[in-house]
Structure formats: C-alpha cells, structure tokens
Coordinates of N, CA and C in Angstrom, one line a residue:
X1 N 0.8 -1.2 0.0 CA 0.0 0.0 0.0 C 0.9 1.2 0.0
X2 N 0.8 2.2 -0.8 CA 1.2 3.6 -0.5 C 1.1 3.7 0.4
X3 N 1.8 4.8 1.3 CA 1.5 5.6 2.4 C 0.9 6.5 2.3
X4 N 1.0 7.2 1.0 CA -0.3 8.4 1.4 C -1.4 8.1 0.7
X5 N -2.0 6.8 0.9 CA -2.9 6.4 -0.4 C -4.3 7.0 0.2
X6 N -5.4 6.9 -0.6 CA -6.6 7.6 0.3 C -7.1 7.3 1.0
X7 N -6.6 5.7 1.7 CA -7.0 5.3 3.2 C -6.0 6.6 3.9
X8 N -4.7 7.1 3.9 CA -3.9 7.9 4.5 C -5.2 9.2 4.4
X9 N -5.1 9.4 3.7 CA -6.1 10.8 3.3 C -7.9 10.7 4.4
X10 N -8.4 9.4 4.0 CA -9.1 9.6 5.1 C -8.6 9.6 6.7
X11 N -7.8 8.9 6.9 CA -7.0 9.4 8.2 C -6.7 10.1 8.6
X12 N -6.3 11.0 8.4 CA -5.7 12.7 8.2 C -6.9 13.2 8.3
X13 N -7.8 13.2 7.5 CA -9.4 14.1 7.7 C -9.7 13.6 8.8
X14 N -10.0 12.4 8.9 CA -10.9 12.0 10.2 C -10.1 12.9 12.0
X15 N -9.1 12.1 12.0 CA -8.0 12.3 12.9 C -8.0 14.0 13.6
X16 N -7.8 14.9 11.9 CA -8.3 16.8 12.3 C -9.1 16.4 13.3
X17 N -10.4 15.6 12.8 CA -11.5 16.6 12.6 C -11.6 16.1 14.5
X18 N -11.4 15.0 14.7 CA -11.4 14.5 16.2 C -10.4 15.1 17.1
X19 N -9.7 15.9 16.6 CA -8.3 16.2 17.7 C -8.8 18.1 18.3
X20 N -8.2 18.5 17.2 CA -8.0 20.5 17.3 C -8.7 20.7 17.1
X21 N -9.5 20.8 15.6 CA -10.3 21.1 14.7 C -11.9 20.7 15.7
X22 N -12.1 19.9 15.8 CA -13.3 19.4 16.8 C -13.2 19.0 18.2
X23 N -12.8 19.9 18.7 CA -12.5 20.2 20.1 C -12.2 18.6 21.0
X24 N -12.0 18.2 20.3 CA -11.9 16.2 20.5 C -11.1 16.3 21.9
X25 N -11.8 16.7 23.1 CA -11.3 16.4 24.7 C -10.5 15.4 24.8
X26 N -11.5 14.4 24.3 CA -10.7 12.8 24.5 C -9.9 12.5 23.7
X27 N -8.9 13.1 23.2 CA -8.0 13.3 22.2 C -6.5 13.8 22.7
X28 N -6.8 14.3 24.2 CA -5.3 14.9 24.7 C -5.2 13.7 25.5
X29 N -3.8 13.5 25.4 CA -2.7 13.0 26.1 C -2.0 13.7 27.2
X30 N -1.3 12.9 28.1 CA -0.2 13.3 28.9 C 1.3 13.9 27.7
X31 N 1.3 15.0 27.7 CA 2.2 15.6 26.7 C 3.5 14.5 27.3
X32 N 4.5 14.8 26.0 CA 5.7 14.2 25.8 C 7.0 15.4 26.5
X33 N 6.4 16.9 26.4 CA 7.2 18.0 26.5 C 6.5 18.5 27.1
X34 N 7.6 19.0 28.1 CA 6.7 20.2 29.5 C 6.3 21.1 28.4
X35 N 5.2 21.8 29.2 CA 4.2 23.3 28.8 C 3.6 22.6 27.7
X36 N 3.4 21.7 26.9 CA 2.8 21.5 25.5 C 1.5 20.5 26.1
X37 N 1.3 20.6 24.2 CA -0.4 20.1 24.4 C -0.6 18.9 23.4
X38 N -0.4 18.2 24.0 CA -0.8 16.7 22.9 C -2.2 15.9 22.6
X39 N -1.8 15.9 21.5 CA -3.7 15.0 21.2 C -3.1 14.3 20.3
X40 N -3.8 13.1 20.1 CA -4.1 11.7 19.6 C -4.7 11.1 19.0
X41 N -4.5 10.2 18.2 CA -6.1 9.8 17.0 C -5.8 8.6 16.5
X42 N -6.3 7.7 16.9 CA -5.6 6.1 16.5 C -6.6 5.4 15.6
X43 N -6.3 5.0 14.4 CA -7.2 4.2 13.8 C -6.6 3.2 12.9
X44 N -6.4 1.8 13.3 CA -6.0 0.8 12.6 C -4.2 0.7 12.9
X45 N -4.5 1.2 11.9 CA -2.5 1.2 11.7 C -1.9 2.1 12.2
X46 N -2.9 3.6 11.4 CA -2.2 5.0 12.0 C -2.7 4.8 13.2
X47 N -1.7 6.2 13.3 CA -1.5 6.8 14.7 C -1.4 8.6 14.1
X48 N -2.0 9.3 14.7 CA -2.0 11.3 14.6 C -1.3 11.5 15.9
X49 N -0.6 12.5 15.9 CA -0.3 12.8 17.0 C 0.3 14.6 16.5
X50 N -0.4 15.2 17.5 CA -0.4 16.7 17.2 C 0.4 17.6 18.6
X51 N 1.1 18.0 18.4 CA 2.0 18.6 19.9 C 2.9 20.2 19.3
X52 N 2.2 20.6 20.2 CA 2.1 22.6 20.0 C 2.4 23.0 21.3
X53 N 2.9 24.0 21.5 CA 3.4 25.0 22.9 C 2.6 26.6 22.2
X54 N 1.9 26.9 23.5 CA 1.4 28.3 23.5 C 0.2 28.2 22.6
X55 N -0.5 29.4 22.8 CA -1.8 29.9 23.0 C -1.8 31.2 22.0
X56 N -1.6 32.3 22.3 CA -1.8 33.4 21.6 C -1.2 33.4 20.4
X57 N 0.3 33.0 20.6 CA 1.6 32.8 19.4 C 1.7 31.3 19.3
X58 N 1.8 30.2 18.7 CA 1.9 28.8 19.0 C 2.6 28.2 17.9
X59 N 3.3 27.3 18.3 CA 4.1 26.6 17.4 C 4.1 25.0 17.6
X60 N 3.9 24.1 16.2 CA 3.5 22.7 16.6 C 4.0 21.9 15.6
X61 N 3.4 20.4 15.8 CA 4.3 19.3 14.9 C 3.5 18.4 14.5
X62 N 2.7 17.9 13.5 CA 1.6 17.0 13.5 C 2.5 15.7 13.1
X63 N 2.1 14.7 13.1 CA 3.2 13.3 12.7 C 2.1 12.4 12.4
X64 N 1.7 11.6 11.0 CA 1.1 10.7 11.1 C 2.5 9.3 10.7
X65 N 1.9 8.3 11.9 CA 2.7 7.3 11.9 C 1.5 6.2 11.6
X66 N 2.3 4.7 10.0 CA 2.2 4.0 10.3 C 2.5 2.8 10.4
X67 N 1.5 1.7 10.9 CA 2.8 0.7 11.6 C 3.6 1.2 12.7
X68 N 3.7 1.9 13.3 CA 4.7 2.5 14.7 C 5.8 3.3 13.4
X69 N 5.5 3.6 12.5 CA 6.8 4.7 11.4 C 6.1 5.2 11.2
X70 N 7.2 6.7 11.2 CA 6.4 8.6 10.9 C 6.7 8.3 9.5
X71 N 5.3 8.2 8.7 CA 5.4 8.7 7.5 C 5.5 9.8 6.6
X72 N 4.4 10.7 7.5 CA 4.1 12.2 6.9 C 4.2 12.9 8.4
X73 N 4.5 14.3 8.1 CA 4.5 15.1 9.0 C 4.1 16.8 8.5
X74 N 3.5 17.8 9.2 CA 3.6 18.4 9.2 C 4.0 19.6 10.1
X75 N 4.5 20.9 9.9 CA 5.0 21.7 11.1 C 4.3 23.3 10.6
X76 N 4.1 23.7 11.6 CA 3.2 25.0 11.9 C 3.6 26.1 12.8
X77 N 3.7 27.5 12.6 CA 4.3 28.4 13.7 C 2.9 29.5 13.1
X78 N 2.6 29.9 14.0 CA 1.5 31.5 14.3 C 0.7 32.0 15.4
X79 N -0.2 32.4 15.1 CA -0.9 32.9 16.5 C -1.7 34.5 15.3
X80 N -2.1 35.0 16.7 CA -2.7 36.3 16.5 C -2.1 37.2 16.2
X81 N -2.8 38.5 15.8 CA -1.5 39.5 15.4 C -2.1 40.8 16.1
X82 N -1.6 41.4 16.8 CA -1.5 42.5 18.0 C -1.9 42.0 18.6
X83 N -0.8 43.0 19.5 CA -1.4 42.9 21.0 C -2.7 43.0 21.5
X84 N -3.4 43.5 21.0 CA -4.8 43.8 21.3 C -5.6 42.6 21.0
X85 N -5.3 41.8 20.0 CA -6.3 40.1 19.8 C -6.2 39.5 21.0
X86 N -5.3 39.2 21.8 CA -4.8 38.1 22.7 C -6.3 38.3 24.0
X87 N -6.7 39.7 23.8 CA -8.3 39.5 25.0 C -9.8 38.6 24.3
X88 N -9.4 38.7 22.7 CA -10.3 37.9 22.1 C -10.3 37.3 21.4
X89 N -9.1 36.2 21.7 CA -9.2 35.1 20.7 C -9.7 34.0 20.5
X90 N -11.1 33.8 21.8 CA -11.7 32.6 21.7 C -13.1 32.5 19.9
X91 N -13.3 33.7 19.9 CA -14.1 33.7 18.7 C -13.4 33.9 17.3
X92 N -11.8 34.0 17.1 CA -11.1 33.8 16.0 C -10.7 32.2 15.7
X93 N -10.5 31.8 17.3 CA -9.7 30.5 17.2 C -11.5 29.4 16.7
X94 N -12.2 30.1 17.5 CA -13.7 28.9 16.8 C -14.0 29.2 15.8
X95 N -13.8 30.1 14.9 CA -14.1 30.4 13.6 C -12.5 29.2 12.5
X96 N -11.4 29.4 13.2 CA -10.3 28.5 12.9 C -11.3 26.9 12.8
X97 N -11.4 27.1 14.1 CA -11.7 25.7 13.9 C -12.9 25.0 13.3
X98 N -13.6 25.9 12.3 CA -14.7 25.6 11.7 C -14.5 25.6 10.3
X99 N -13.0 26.9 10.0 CA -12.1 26.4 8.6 C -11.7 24.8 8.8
X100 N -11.3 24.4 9.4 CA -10.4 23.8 9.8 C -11.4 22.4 9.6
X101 N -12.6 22.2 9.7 CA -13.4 20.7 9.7 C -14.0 21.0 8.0
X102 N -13.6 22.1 7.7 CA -14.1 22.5 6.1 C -13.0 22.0 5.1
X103 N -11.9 21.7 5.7 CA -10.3 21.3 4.9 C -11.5 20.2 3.5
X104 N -10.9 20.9 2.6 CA -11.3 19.8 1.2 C -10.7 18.5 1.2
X105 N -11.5 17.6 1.1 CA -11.2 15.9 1.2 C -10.0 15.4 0.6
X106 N -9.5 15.9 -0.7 CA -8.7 15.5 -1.1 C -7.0 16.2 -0.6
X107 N -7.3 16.9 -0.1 CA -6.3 17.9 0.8 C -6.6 18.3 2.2
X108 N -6.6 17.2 3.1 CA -7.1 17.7 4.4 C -5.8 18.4 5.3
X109 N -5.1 19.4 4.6 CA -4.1 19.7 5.4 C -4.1 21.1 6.1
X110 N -4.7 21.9 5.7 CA -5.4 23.2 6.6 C -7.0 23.4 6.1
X111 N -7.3 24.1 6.0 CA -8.7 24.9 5.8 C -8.8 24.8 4.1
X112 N -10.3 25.3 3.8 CA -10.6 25.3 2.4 C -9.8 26.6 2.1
X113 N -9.9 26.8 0.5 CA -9.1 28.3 0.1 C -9.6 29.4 0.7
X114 N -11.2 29.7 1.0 CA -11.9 30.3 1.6 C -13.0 30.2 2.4
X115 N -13.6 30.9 3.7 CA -14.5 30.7 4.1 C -14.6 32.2 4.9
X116 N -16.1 32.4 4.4 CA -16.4 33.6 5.3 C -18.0 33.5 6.2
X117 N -17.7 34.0 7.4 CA -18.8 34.3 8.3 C -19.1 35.4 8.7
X118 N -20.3 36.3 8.9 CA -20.3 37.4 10.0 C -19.2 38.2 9.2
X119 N -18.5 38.6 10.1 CA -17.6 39.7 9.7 C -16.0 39.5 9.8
X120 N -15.8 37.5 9.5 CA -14.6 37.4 9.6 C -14.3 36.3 8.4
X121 N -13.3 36.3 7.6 CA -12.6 36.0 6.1 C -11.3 35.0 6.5
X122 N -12.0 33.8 6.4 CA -10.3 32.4 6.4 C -9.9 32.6 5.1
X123 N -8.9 32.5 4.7 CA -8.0 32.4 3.6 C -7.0 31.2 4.0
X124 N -6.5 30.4 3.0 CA -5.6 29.8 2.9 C -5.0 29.6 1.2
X125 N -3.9 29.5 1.3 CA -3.0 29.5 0.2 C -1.7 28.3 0.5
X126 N -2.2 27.2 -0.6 CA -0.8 26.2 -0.2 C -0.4 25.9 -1.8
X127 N 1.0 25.5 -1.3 CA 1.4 24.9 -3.1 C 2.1 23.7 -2.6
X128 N 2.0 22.9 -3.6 CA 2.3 21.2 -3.5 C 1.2 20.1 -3.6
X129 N 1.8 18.7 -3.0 CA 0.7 18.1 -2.5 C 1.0 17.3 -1.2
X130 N 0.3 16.3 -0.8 CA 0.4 16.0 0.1 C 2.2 15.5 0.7
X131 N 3.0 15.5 -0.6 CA 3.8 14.5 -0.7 C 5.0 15.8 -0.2
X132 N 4.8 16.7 -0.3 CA 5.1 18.3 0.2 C 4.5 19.3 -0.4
X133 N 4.7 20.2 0.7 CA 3.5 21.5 0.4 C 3.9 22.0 1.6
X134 N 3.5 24.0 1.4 CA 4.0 24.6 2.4 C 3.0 25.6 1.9
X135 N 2.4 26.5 2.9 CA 1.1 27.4 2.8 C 1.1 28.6 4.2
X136 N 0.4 29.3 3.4 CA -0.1 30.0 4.8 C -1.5 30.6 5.1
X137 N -2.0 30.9 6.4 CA -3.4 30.7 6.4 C -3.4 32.1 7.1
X138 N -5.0 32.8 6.5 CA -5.1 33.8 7.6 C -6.3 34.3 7.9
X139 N -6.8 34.4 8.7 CA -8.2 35.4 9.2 C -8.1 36.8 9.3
X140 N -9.0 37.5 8.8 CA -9.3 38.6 8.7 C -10.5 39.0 9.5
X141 N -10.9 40.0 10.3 CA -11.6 40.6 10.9 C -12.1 41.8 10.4
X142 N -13.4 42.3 9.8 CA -14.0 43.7 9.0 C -12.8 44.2 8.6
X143 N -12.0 42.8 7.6 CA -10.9 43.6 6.9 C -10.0 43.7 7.7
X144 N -9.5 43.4 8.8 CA -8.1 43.4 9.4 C -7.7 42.3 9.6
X145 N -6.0 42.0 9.4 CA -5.8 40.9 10.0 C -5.3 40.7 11.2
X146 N -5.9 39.5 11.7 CA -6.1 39.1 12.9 C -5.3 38.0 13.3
X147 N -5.2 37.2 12.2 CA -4.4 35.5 12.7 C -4.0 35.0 11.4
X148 N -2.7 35.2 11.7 CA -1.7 33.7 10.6 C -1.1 32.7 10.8
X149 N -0.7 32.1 10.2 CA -0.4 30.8 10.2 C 0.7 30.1 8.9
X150 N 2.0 30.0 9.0 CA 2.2 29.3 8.0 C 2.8 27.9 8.6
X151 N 2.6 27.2 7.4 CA 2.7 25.8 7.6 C 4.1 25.0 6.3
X152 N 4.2 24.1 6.9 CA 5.3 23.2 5.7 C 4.9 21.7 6.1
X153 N 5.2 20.8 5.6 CA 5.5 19.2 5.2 C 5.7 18.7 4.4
X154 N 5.1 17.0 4.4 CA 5.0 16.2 3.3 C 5.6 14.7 3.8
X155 N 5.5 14.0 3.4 CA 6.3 12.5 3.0 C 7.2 12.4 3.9
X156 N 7.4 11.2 4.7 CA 8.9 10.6 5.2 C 9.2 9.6 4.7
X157 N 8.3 8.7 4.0 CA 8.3 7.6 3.5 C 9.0 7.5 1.8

C-alpha cells in the first residue's frame, strides 16, 4: 500500500477533525514536552499525534505514523497579530476551527481556500501536495488581520 494512499487521506481528515479542529477532549494525552499540548487519533495502523506549545503565538508538529513509522509530518508556527487580539481570541480561534473541519477531502491539510462568516474572512493559500507543500493561512476581521499561520510538510516515507 502507499502511504499516502486515500485510506492515509481519510485518516488525516478523520483524525483533524477528532483532535484540534473538533475540540476532541478525549484526544489529549499526557504531553511528551513540558508546557505542550498533545492529542491523539488512533485508527487501525495509523497513529495522529499533534503537539504545540502556546496559545496566543503557538508553534506545533503534526506526525502521522504507520505501523509505529512517521510517514508524513507536518510543522506549523503563528498565532494572533497584535497585542490587542490576545483579549479575544476565543471567537477567532472557533471560527479557525470551523475552517479547519471544512479542509477539502482530497487535501485535508489546513482549511478550504476560503470561508467567510459574519464579519470574519479564512483564507488559505498552499502549493504542493500531500507529498510536500507549504502554505499560509489567515483570518481577517471587518478587513483586518487578525491570525496567521504558516505551515510546511509532506512525506517521510
């Protein structure tokens, strides 16, 4: 079997959508690294494992393993932008995570190219594919921006 065949691909979707993306409680673990936050997603072979430090500014490591081997990974650094977001980021970060269960099936690796609500604008922009790709994601607020994100991975296998 490929590793990133579309059983991998449904894994990846499913896994999001249970961990960060769908507030999946039962999804954190005893972290591996002081201050961090780990969650988990086990189905069959694979294994998800998602581990980030910080909140306003945050930086993280997604790893899908299978068989007990990291085949794909990806890595992520952002957060909010001014000082002033950090009192209200609980309704940027749910709006995140509503991009975030919208990721297109055949590319479940951040958010769709677009989504807008109310008075806030997800964007995402990636180039590659699963096998590598590097992107960045951003929310906008009545036209300002509020939260980015860029990301990189692909393939270990």
């Amino acid at each position: 079997m490929n590793a990133l065949s579309s059983e991998f691909t449904q894994f990846l979707r499913a896994a999001k959508a249970a961990t960060y993306a769908g507030q999946g409680d039962e999804a954190s673990v005893t972290p591996a690294l002081q201050d961090s936050k780990q969650l988990e997603h086990r189905a069959g072979a694979f294994l998800y494992r998602d581990i980030y430090v910080g909140l306003v500014q945050f930086v993280g490591q997604e790893i899908v393993y299978l068989n007990n081997r990291a085949i794909w990974s990806m890595s992520y650094s952002g957060g909010l932008i001014g000082k002033e977001q950090s009192a209200s980021f609980k309704p940027v970060y749910a709006f995140l995570r509503q991009a975030l269960l919208s990721a297109p099936p055949e590319f479940p690796v951040r958010g769709p190219a677009s989504l807008q609500a109310e008075q806030m604008l997800y964007t995402c922009t990636t180039e590659g594919s699963l096998e590598g790709f590097h992107g960045v994601e951003r929310i906008t607020q009545s036209g300002s921006l509020v939260y980015e994100l860029r990301f990189n991975g692909g393939s270990l296998a």
